[in-house]
């Protein structure tokens, strides 16, 4: 799919402090002029470092995303951060439905859909995560699980809204474990997600990038990114090391050129 966008996004999770976050951003900004054409580079630092990241990334081909947001615009929700606030400091995208939020914060598909709606209402891009647990794959239910997550969270959206979403398939058993989905496992799930998108029409299927996430690193990314329906990666651990993240951006650029030939 040569016209498809390619994205490499770094999910820093609850890592870094101000000094190391600044160093990480600077390390990427310094190299941004050399990013391969056509690869969109996204970083998702923790909330306190977003504004710093936005300022330093201005003009540097790096998009700053948040890792979470609240589904309401404002009000008495102590400790929460709204999409309106994120927009006001120049954040352009936000991860929703990460398995760690599903697991530790009890987020349901319905709530995740509401968060995505709040982001779309502000013109921000939701990066919607889905993926099955180990037992679900072993039981052969992985396609059904992802179908349910997609329908439960994204079923409410019109086609023009769906076209503004980015999907990340992240098998839970592969996140932070060093276990990666094989390129065949990734491709068959990405093709399944693409087929689900296709039920909303060809233009949705053709426009929505589907990223792979889960122990993606410079050692395995080449095979994964070369798959027809893998449009880049959502990177956890390897996004905290400048050289590794830059290498993943380079690999994504080479995969994109490869798919055009
Ligand atoms: P990982 O995390 O690359 O460290 O496995 C990916 C993610 O959770 O987004």
PDB file of C-alpha atoms and ligand atoms in Angstrom:
ATOM      1  CA  UNK A   1       0.000   0.000   0.000  1.00  0.00           C
ATOM      2  CA  UNK A   2       2.310   2.712  -1.238  1.00  0.00           C
ATOM      3  CA  UNK A   3       0.053   5.669  -0.517  1.00  0.00           C
ATOM      4  CA  UNK A   4      -0.311   4.669   3.150  1.00  0.00           C
ATOM      5  CA  UNK A   5       1.254   6.861   5.810  1.00  0.00           C
ATOM      6  CA  UNK A   6       4.185   5.448   7.772  1.00  0.00           C
ATOM      7  CA  UNK A   7       4.467   6.348  11.445  1.00  0.00           C
ATOM      8  CA  UNK A   8       7.022   5.570  14.135  1.00  0.00           C
ATOM      9  CA  UNK A   9       5.697   6.588  17.545  1.00  0.00           C
ATOM     10  CA  UNK A  10       7.537   6.406  20.856  1.00  0.00           C
ATOM     11  CA  UNK A  11       5.514   5.707  23.996  1.00  0.00           C
ATOM     12  CA  UNK A  12       7.751   6.755  26.870  1.00  0.00           C
ATOM     13  CA  UNK A  13       5.261   5.501  29.477  1.00  0.00           C
ATOM     14  CA  UNK A  14       6.100   6.587  33.059  1.00  0.00           C
ATOM     15  CA  UNK A  15       9.799   7.011  32.359  1.00  0.00           C
ATOM     16  CA  UNK A  16      12.272   9.934  32.342  1.00  0.00           C
ATOM     17  CA  UNK A  17      12.603  13.022  34.521  1.00  0.00           C
ATOM     18  CA  UNK A  18      12.903  16.559  33.199  1.00  0.00           C
ATOM     19  CA  UNK A  19      16.639  16.331  32.491  1.00  0.00           C
ATOM     20  CA  UNK A  20      16.498  12.956  30.737  1.00  0.00           C
ATOM     21  CA  UNK A  21      13.338  13.916  28.843  1.00  0.00           C
ATOM     22  CA  UNK A  22      15.097  17.051  27.555  1.00  0.00           C
ATOM     23  CA  UNK A  23      18.125  15.012  26.550  1.00  0.00           C
ATOM     24  CA  UNK A  24      15.950  12.501  24.708  1.00  0.00           C
ATOM     25  CA  UNK A  25      14.049  15.210  22.846  1.00  0.00           C
ATOM     26  CA  UNK A  26      17.274  17.026  21.937  1.00  0.00           C
ATOM     27  CA  UNK A  27      18.849  13.806  20.686  1.00  0.00           C
ATOM     28  CA  UNK A  28      15.935  13.350  18.286  1.00  0.00           C
ATOM     29  CA  UNK A  29      15.590  17.003  17.268  1.00  0.00           C
ATOM     30  CA  UNK A  30      19.288  17.076  16.272  1.00  0.00           C
ATOM     31  CA  UNK A  31      18.681  14.280  13.777  1.00  0.00           C
ATOM     32  CA  UNK A  32      15.236  15.318  12.589  1.00  0.00           C
ATOM     33  CA  UNK A  33      16.499  16.972   9.397  1.00  0.00           C
ATOM     34  CA  UNK A  34      17.797  13.554   8.342  1.00  0.00           C
ATOM     35  CA  UNK A  35      14.544  11.654   8.963  1.00  0.00           C
ATOM     36  CA  UNK A  36      13.531   9.707   5.870  1.00  0.00           C
ATOM     37  CA  UNK A  37      10.940  11.401   3.682  1.00  0.00           C
ATOM     38  CA  UNK A  38       7.433  10.250   4.368  1.00  0.00           C
ATOM     39  CA  UNK A  39       7.974   8.852   7.870  1.00  0.00           C
ATOM     40  CA  UNK A  40       5.960  10.638  10.544  1.00  0.00           C
ATOM     41  CA  UNK A  41       7.817  10.620  13.848  1.00  0.00           C
ATOM     42  CA  UNK A  42       5.776  10.899  17.033  1.00  0.00           C
ATOM     43  CA  UNK A  43       6.872  10.991  20.679  1.00  0.00           C
ATOM     44  CA  UNK A  44       4.580  10.571  23.675  1.00  0.00           C
ATOM     45  CA  UNK A  45       6.359  11.862  26.802  1.00  0.00           C
ATOM     46  CA  UNK A  46       4.701  11.991  30.231  1.00  0.00           C
ATOM     47  CA  UNK A  47       2.333  14.941  30.875  1.00  0.00           C
ATOM     48  CA  UNK A  48       4.800  17.209  32.747  1.00  0.00           C
ATOM     49  CA  UNK A  49       7.226  17.197  29.802  1.00  0.00           C
ATOM     50  CA  UNK A  50       4.768  17.710  26.962  1.00  0.00           C
ATOM     51  CA  UNK A  51       5.053  21.474  26.779  1.00  0.00           C
ATOM     52  CA  UNK A  52       8.840  21.339  26.799  1.00  0.00           C
ATOM     53  CA  UNK A  53       8.718  18.710  24.040  1.00  0.00           C
ATOM     54  CA  UNK A  54       6.303  20.745  21.916  1.00  0.00           C
ATOM     55  CA  UNK A  55       8.527  23.832  22.193  1.00  0.00           C
ATOM     56  CA  UNK A  56      11.702  21.978  21.312  1.00  0.00           C
ATOM     57  CA  UNK A  57      10.106  20.020  18.474  1.00  0.00           C
ATOM     58  CA  UNK A  58       8.588  23.041  16.753  1.00  0.00           C
ATOM     59  CA  UNK A  59       9.845  23.056  13.179  1.00  0.00           C
ATOM     60  CA  UNK A  60      11.589  19.718  13.647  1.00  0.00           C
ATOM     61  CA  UNK A  61       9.259  17.162  12.014  1.00  0.00           C
ATOM     62  CA  UNK A  62       8.474  15.534  15.351  1.00  0.00           C
ATOM     63  CA  UNK A  63       4.861  15.375  16.471  1.00  0.00           C
ATOM     64  CA  UNK A  64       4.193  15.401  20.199  1.00  0.00           C
ATOM     65  CA  UNK A  65       1.473  13.143  21.592  1.00  0.00           C
ATOM     66  CA  UNK A  66       0.110  12.519  25.074  1.00  0.00           C
ATOM     67  CA  UNK A  67      -0.309   9.050  26.576  1.00  0.00           C
ATOM     68  CA  UNK A  68      -3.823   9.552  27.919  1.00  0.00           C
ATOM     69  CA  UNK A  69      -6.568  12.103  28.347  1.00  0.00           C
ATOM     70  CA  UNK A  70      -9.907  12.463  30.080  1.00  0.00           C
ATOM     71  CA  UNK A  71     -13.114  12.118  28.106  1.00  0.00           C
ATOM     72  CA  UNK A  72     -14.686  15.335  29.407  1.00  0.00           C
ATOM     73  CA  UNK A  73     -13.648  18.816  28.334  1.00  0.00           C
ATOM     74  CA  UNK A  74     -13.316  20.271  31.818  1.00  0.00           C
ATOM     75  CA  UNK A  75     -14.765  20.183  35.298  1.00  0.00           C
ATOM     76  CA  UNK A  76     -14.445  18.572  38.694  1.00  0.00           C
ATOM     77  CA  UNK A  77     -12.201  15.650  37.750  1.00  0.00           C
ATOM     78  CA  UNK A  78      -9.262  16.023  40.097  1.00  0.00           C
ATOM     79  CA  UNK A  79      -5.983  14.906  38.616  1.00  0.00           C
ATOM     80  CA  UNK A  80      -7.239  14.566  35.070  1.00  0.00           C
ATOM     81  CA  UNK A  81      -6.065  16.195  31.834  1.00  0.00           C
ATOM     82  CA  UNK A  82      -8.447  17.060  28.999  1.00  0.00           C
ATOM     83  CA  UNK A  83      -8.015  17.045  25.240  1.00  0.00           C
ATOM     84  CA  UNK A  84      -8.725  20.788  25.356  1.00  0.00           C
ATOM     85  CA  UNK A  85      -5.681  21.315  27.596  1.00  0.00           C
ATOM     86  CA  UNK A  86      -3.500  19.170  25.373  1.00  0.00           C
ATOM     87  CA  UNK A  87      -4.555  21.103  22.301  1.00  0.00           C
ATOM     88  CA  UNK A  88      -3.863  24.416  24.035  1.00  0.00           C
ATOM     89  CA  UNK A  89      -0.172  23.544  24.479  1.00  0.00           C
ATOM     90  CA  UNK A  90       0.302  22.263  20.932  1.00  0.00           C
ATOM     91  CA  UNK A  91      -0.035  18.512  21.457  1.00  0.00           C
ATOM     92  CA  UNK A  92      -1.339  16.939  18.240  1.00  0.00           C
ATOM     93  CA  UNK A  93      -2.158  13.350  19.146  1.00  0.00           C
ATOM     94  CA  UNK A  94      -2.860  11.069  22.102  1.00  0.00           C
ATOM     95  CA  UNK A  95      -2.644   7.354  22.788  1.00  0.00           C
ATOM     96  CA  UNK A  96      -5.936   5.827  23.939  1.00  0.00           C
ATOM     97  CA  UNK A  97      -6.751   2.311  25.046  1.00  0.00           C
ATOM     98  CA  UNK A  98      -3.236   1.207  25.833  1.00  0.00           C
ATOM     99  CA  UNK A  99      -3.369  -2.228  27.453  1.00  0.00           C
ATOM    100  CA  UNK A 100      -1.695  -0.860  30.579  1.00  0.00           C
ATOM    101  CA  UNK A 101      -4.584   1.577  31.032  1.00  0.00           C
ATOM    102  CA  UNK A 102      -7.095  -1.165  30.295  1.00  0.00           C
ATOM    103  CA  UNK A 103      -5.390  -3.364  32.897  1.00  0.00           C
ATOM    104  CA  UNK A 104      -4.382  -0.951  35.678  1.00  0.00           C
ATOM    105  CA  UNK A 105      -7.057   1.713  35.301  1.00  0.00           C
ATOM    106  CA  UNK A 106      -9.931  -0.524  34.257  1.00  0.00           C
ATOM    107  CA  UNK A 107     -10.603   1.334  31.004  1.00  0.00           C
ATOM    108  CA  UNK A 108     -13.428  -0.157  28.952  1.00  0.00           C
ATOM    109  CA  UNK A 109     -13.858  -0.001  25.200  1.00  0.00           C
ATOM    110  CA  UNK A 110     -16.762   2.388  25.747  1.00  0.00           C
ATOM    111  CA  UNK A 111     -14.621   4.804  27.769  1.00  0.00           C
ATOM    112  CA  UNK A 112     -11.785   4.524  25.267  1.00  0.00           C
ATOM    113  CA  UNK A 113     -14.242   5.453  22.512  1.00  0.00           C
ATOM    114  CA  UNK A 114     -15.328   8.486  24.530  1.00  0.00           C
ATOM    115  CA  UNK A 115     -11.709   9.569  24.934  1.00  0.00           C
ATOM    116  CA  UNK A 116     -11.142   9.181  21.194  1.00  0.00           C
ATOM    117  CA  UNK A 117     -14.277  11.282  20.572  1.00  0.00           C
ATOM    118  CA  UNK A 118     -13.001  13.998  22.923  1.00  0.00           C
ATOM    119  CA  UNK A 119      -9.727  14.090  21.003  1.00  0.00           C
ATOM    120  CA  UNK A 120     -11.376  14.196  17.583  1.00  0.00           C
ATOM    121  CA  UNK A 121     -13.597  17.040  18.778  1.00  0.00           C
ATOM    122  CA  UNK A 122     -10.419  19.062  19.419  1.00  0.00           C
ATOM    123  CA  UNK A 123      -8.805  18.072  16.134  1.00  0.00           C
ATOM    124  CA  UNK A 124      -6.299  15.747  17.814  1.00  0.00           C
ATOM    125  CA  UNK A 125      -5.379  12.322  16.467  1.00  0.00           C
ATOM    126  CA  UNK A 126      -6.297   9.359  18.664  1.00  0.00           C
ATOM    127  CA  UNK A 127      -3.757   6.536  18.506  1.00  0.00           C
ATOM    128  CA  UNK A 128      -6.077   3.678  19.406  1.00  0.00           C
ATOM    129  CA  UNK A 129      -4.452   0.554  20.862  1.00  0.00           C
ATOM    130  CA  UNK A 130      -5.936  -2.915  20.673  1.00  0.00           C
ATOM    131  CA  UNK A 131      -4.573  -6.403  21.217  1.00  0.00           C
ATOM    132  CA  UNK A 132      -5.205  -9.736  22.839  1.00  0.00           C
ATOM    133  CA  UNK A 133      -3.814 -11.300  26.006  1.00  0.00           C
ATOM    134  CA  UNK A 134      -1.684 -14.431  25.974  1.00  0.00           C
ATOM    135  CA  UNK A 135      -4.523 -16.773  27.017  1.00  0.00           C
ATOM    136  CA  UNK A 136      -6.805 -15.286  24.392  1.00  0.00           C
ATOM    137  CA  UNK A 137      -4.296 -16.065  21.660  1.00  0.00           C
ATOM    138  CA  UNK A 138      -3.661 -19.531  23.034  1.00  0.00           C
ATOM    139  CA  UNK A 139      -7.408 -20.139  23.041  1.00  0.00           C
ATOM    140  CA  UNK A 140      -7.603 -18.999  19.421  1.00  0.00           C
ATOM    141  CA  UNK A 141      -9.776 -15.970  20.251  1.00  0.00           C
ATOM    142  CA  UNK A 142      -7.363 -13.238  19.240  1.00  0.00           C
ATOM    143  CA  UNK A 143      -9.239 -12.119  16.137  1.00  0.00           C
ATOM    144  CA  UNK A 144     -12.542 -11.964  18.044  1.00  0.00           C
ATOM    145  CA  UNK A 145     -10.963  -9.988  20.894  1.00  0.00           C
ATOM    146  CA  UNK A 146      -9.573  -7.359  18.543  1.00  0.00           C
ATOM    147  CA  UNK A 147     -12.868  -7.222  16.619  1.00  0.00           C
ATOM    148  CA  UNK A 148     -14.731  -6.563  19.877  1.00  0.00           C
ATOM    149  CA  UNK A 149     -12.255  -3.877  20.965  1.00  0.00           C
ATOM    150  CA  UNK A 150     -12.531  -2.131  17.613  1.00  0.00           C
ATOM    151  CA  UNK A 151     -16.322  -2.275  17.555  1.00  0.00           C
ATOM    152  CA  UNK A 152     -16.700  -1.339  21.214  1.00  0.00           C
ATOM    153  CA  UNK A 153     -14.467   1.716  21.005  1.00  0.00           C
ATOM    154  CA  UNK A 154     -14.698   2.854  17.399  1.00  0.00           C
ATOM    155  CA  UNK A 155     -18.195   1.721  16.412  1.00  0.00           C
ATOM    156  CA  UNK A 156     -19.604   5.165  17.221  1.00  0.00           C
ATOM    157  CA  UNK A 157     -17.588   7.046  14.614  1.00  0.00           C
ATOM    158  CA  UNK A 158     -18.521   8.236  11.136  1.00  0.00           C
ATOM    159  CA  UNK A 159     -16.225   7.470   8.223  1.00  0.00           C
ATOM    160  CA  UNK A 160     -14.636  10.945   8.203  1.00  0.00           C
ATOM    161  CA  UNK A 161     -13.909  10.508  11.921  1.00  0.00           C
ATOM    162  CA  UNK A 162     -12.487   7.017  11.463  1.00  0.00           C
ATOM    163  CA  UNK A 163     -10.166   8.337   8.787  1.00  0.00           C
ATOM    164  CA  UNK A 164      -8.520  10.593  11.385  1.00  0.00           C
ATOM    165  CA  UNK A 165      -7.640   7.719  13.733  1.00  0.00           C
ATOM    166  CA  UNK A 166      -4.402   5.756  13.920  1.00  0.00           C
ATOM    167  CA  UNK A 167      -4.593   2.154  15.119  1.00  0.00           C
ATOM    168  CA  UNK A 168      -1.873   0.305  16.989  1.00  0.00           C
ATOM    169  CA  UNK A 169      -2.072  -3.469  17.282  1.00  0.00           C
ATOM    170  CA  UNK A 170      -0.226  -4.419  20.450  1.00  0.00           C
ATOM    171  CA  UNK A 171      -0.505  -8.040  21.547  1.00  0.00           C
ATOM    172  CA  UNK A 172      -0.407  -7.771  25.338  1.00  0.00           C
ATOM    173  CA  UNK A 173       1.908 -10.781  25.659  1.00  0.00           C
ATOM    174  CA  UNK A 174       4.502  -8.948  23.564  1.00  0.00           C
ATOM    175  CA  UNK A 175       4.537  -5.652  25.470  1.00  0.00           C
ATOM    176  CA  UNK A 176       7.705  -5.156  27.461  1.00  0.00           C
ATOM    177  CA  UNK A 177       8.325  -8.895  27.511  1.00  0.00           C
ATOM    178  CA  UNK A 178      10.924  -9.226  24.776  1.00  0.00           C
ATOM    179  CA  UNK A 179       8.503 -11.534  22.964  1.00  0.00           C
ATOM    180  CA  UNK A 180       7.441 -10.124  19.615  1.00  0.00           C
ATOM    181  CA  UNK A 181       4.685 -11.259  17.332  1.00  0.00           C
ATOM    182  CA  UNK A 182       6.281 -12.918  14.330  1.00  0.00           C
ATOM    183  CA  UNK A 183       5.969 -10.929  11.137  1.00  0.00           C
ATOM    184  CA  UNK A 184       3.377 -13.455   9.958  1.00  0.00           C
ATOM    185  CA  UNK A 185       1.320 -13.103  13.176  1.00  0.00           C
ATOM    186  CA  UNK A 186       1.491  -9.325  12.899  1.00  0.00           C
ATOM    187  CA  UNK A 187       0.519  -9.292   9.232  1.00  0.00           C
ATOM    188  CA  UNK A 188      -2.474 -11.606   9.681  1.00  0.00           C
ATOM    189  CA  UNK A 189      -3.860  -9.481  12.511  1.00  0.00           C
ATOM    190  CA  UNK A 190      -3.179  -6.255  10.635  1.00  0.00           C
ATOM    191  CA  UNK A 191      -4.970  -7.709   7.605  1.00  0.00           C
ATOM    192  CA  UNK A 192      -7.882  -8.603   9.889  1.00  0.00           C
ATOM    193  CA  UNK A 193      -8.003  -5.019  11.206  1.00  0.00           C
ATOM    194  CA  UNK A 194      -7.767  -3.708   7.642  1.00  0.00           C
ATOM    195  CA  UNK A 195     -10.714  -5.920   6.669  1.00  0.00           C
ATOM    196  CA  UNK A 196     -12.728  -4.556   9.614  1.00  0.00           C
ATOM    197  CA  UNK A 197     -11.940  -1.029   8.454  1.00  0.00           C
ATOM    198  CA  UNK A 198     -12.977  -2.032   4.959  1.00  0.00           C
ATOM    199  CA  UNK A 199     -16.494  -2.763   6.169  1.00  0.00           C
ATOM    200  CA  UNK A 200     -16.728   1.050   6.495  1.00  0.00           C
ATOM    201  CA  UNK A 201     -15.551   1.539   2.931  1.00  0.00           C
ATOM    202  CA  UNK A 202     -12.361   1.447   0.912  1.00  0.00           C
ATOM    203  CA  UNK A 203     -11.311   4.963   1.812  1.00  0.00           C
ATOM    204  CA  UNK A 204     -11.311   4.172   5.557  1.00  0.00           C
ATOM    205  CA  UNK A 205      -9.276   1.017   4.941  1.00  0.00           C
ATOM    206  CA  UNK A 206      -6.823   2.901   2.767  1.00  0.00           C
ATOM    207  CA  UNK A 207      -6.356   5.886   5.048  1.00  0.00           C
ATOM    208  CA  UNK A 208      -6.029   4.463   8.549  1.00  0.00           C
ATOM    209  CA  UNK A 209      -2.434   3.505   9.402  1.00  0.00           C
ATOM    210  CA  UNK A 210      -2.061   0.341  11.499  1.00  0.00           C
ATOM    211  CA  UNK A 211       1.066   0.304  13.668  1.00  0.00           C
ATOM    212  CA  UNK A 212       2.584  -2.729  15.357  1.00  0.00           C
ATOM    213  CA  UNK A 213       3.651  -2.511  18.991  1.00  0.00           C
ATOM    214  CA  UNK A 214       5.142  -4.962  21.458  1.00  0.00           C
ATOM    215  CA  UNK A 215       8.896  -5.381  21.952  1.00  0.00           C
ATOM    216  CA  UNK A 216       9.554  -3.838  18.571  1.00  0.00           C
ATOM    217  CA  UNK A 217      13.245  -2.984  18.264  1.00  0.00           C
ATOM    218  CA  UNK A 218      15.931  -2.493  15.621  1.00  0.00           C
ATOM    219  CA  UNK A 219      16.551  -6.254  15.586  1.00  0.00           C
ATOM    220  CA  UNK A 220      13.053  -7.272  14.518  1.00  0.00           C
ATOM    221  CA  UNK A 221      11.546  -4.153  12.934  1.00  0.00           C
ATOM    222  CA  UNK A 222      12.747  -4.787   9.412  1.00  0.00           C
ATOM    223  CA  UNK A 223      10.606  -7.899   8.992  1.00  0.00           C
ATOM    224  CA  UNK A 224       7.614  -6.366  10.757  1.00  0.00           C
ATOM    225  CA  UNK A 225       7.666  -3.033   8.906  1.00  0.00           C
ATOM    226  CA  UNK A 226       7.993  -4.816   5.555  1.00  0.00           C
ATOM    227  CA  UNK A 227       4.544  -6.423   5.933  1.00  0.00           C
ATOM    228  CA  UNK A 228       1.855  -5.148   3.590  1.00  0.00           C
ATOM    229  CA  UNK A 229      -0.492  -3.991   6.351  1.00  0.00           C
ATOM    230  CA  UNK A 230       2.066  -2.836   8.915  1.00  0.00           C
ATOM    231  CA  UNK A 231       2.457   0.929   8.609  1.00  0.00           C
ATOM    232  CA  UNK A 232       5.092   1.489  11.265  1.00  0.00           C
ATOM    233  CA  UNK A 233       5.366   0.937  14.982  1.00  0.00           C
ATOM    234  CA  UNK A 234       4.369   2.059  18.452  1.00  0.00           C
ATOM    235  CA  UNK A 235       7.575   1.662  20.402  1.00  0.00           C
ATOM    236  CA  UNK A 236       7.957   1.452  24.176  1.00  0.00           C
ATOM    237  CA  UNK A 237      11.337   0.459  25.593  1.00  0.00           C
ATOM    238  CA  UNK A 238      13.348   1.168  22.440  1.00  0.00           C
ATOM    239  CA  UNK A 239      11.930   4.711  22.232  1.00  0.00           C
ATOM    240  CA  UNK A 240      13.848   5.638  25.387  1.00  0.00           C
ATOM    241  CA  UNK A 241      17.202   5.153  23.689  1.00  0.00           C
ATOM    242  CA  UNK A 242      17.904   7.826  21.063  1.00  0.00           C
ATOM    243  CA  UNK A 243      20.014   5.600  18.791  1.00  0.00           C
ATOM    244  CA  UNK A 244      17.470   2.770  18.840  1.00  0.00           C
ATOM    245  CA  UNK A 245      14.528   5.019  18.095  1.00  0.00           C
ATOM    246  CA  UNK A 246      16.433   6.735  15.280  1.00  0.00           C
ATOM    247  CA  UNK A 247      17.307   3.336  13.842  1.00  0.00           C
ATOM    248  CA  UNK A 248      13.615   2.365  13.907  1.00  0.00           C
ATOM    249  CA  UNK A 249      12.760   5.567  12.026  1.00  0.00           C
ATOM    250  CA  UNK A 250      15.419   4.701   9.447  1.00  0.00           C
ATOM    251  CA  UNK A 251      14.107   1.125   9.096  1.00  0.00           C
ATOM    252  CA  UNK A 252      10.557   2.427   8.608  1.00  0.00           C
ATOM    253  CA  UNK A 253      11.826   4.751   5.877  1.00  0.00           C
ATOM    254  CA  UNK A 254      13.601   1.895   4.105  1.00  0.00           C
ATOM    255  CA  UNK A 255      10.491  -0.321   4.367  1.00  0.00           C
ATOM    256  CA  UNK A 256       8.412   2.416   2.805  1.00  0.00           C
ATOM    257  CA  UNK A 257      10.805   2.825  -0.090  1.00  0.00           C
ATOM    258  CA  UNK A 258      10.819  -0.976  -0.464  1.00  0.00           C
ATOM    259  CA  UNK A 259       7.032  -1.105  -0.722  1.00  0.00           C
ATOM    260  CA  UNK A 260       7.089   1.496  -3.511  1.00  0.00           C
ATOM    261  CA  UNK A 261       9.404  -0.546  -5.715  1.00  0.00           C
TER     262      UNK A 261
HETATM  263  P1  LIG B   1       7.395  -2.159  24.360  1.00  0.00           P
HETATM  264  O1  LIG B   1       6.043  -1.327  24.568  1.00  0.00           O
HETATM  265  O2  LIG B   1       7.956  -1.720  23.021  1.00  0.00           O
HETATM  266  O3  LIG B   1       8.287  -1.781  25.499  1.00  0.00           O
HETATM  267  O4  LIG B   1       7.024  -3.602  24.350  1.00  0.00           O
HETATM  268  C1  LIG B   1       5.186  -1.034  23.510  1.00  0.00           C
HETATM  269  C2  LIG B   1       3.970  -0.302  24.022  1.00  0.00           C
HETATM  270  O5  LIG B   1       3.450  -0.678  25.086  1.00  0.00           O
HETATM  271  O6  LIG B   1       3.493   0.660  23.389  1.00  0.00           O
END
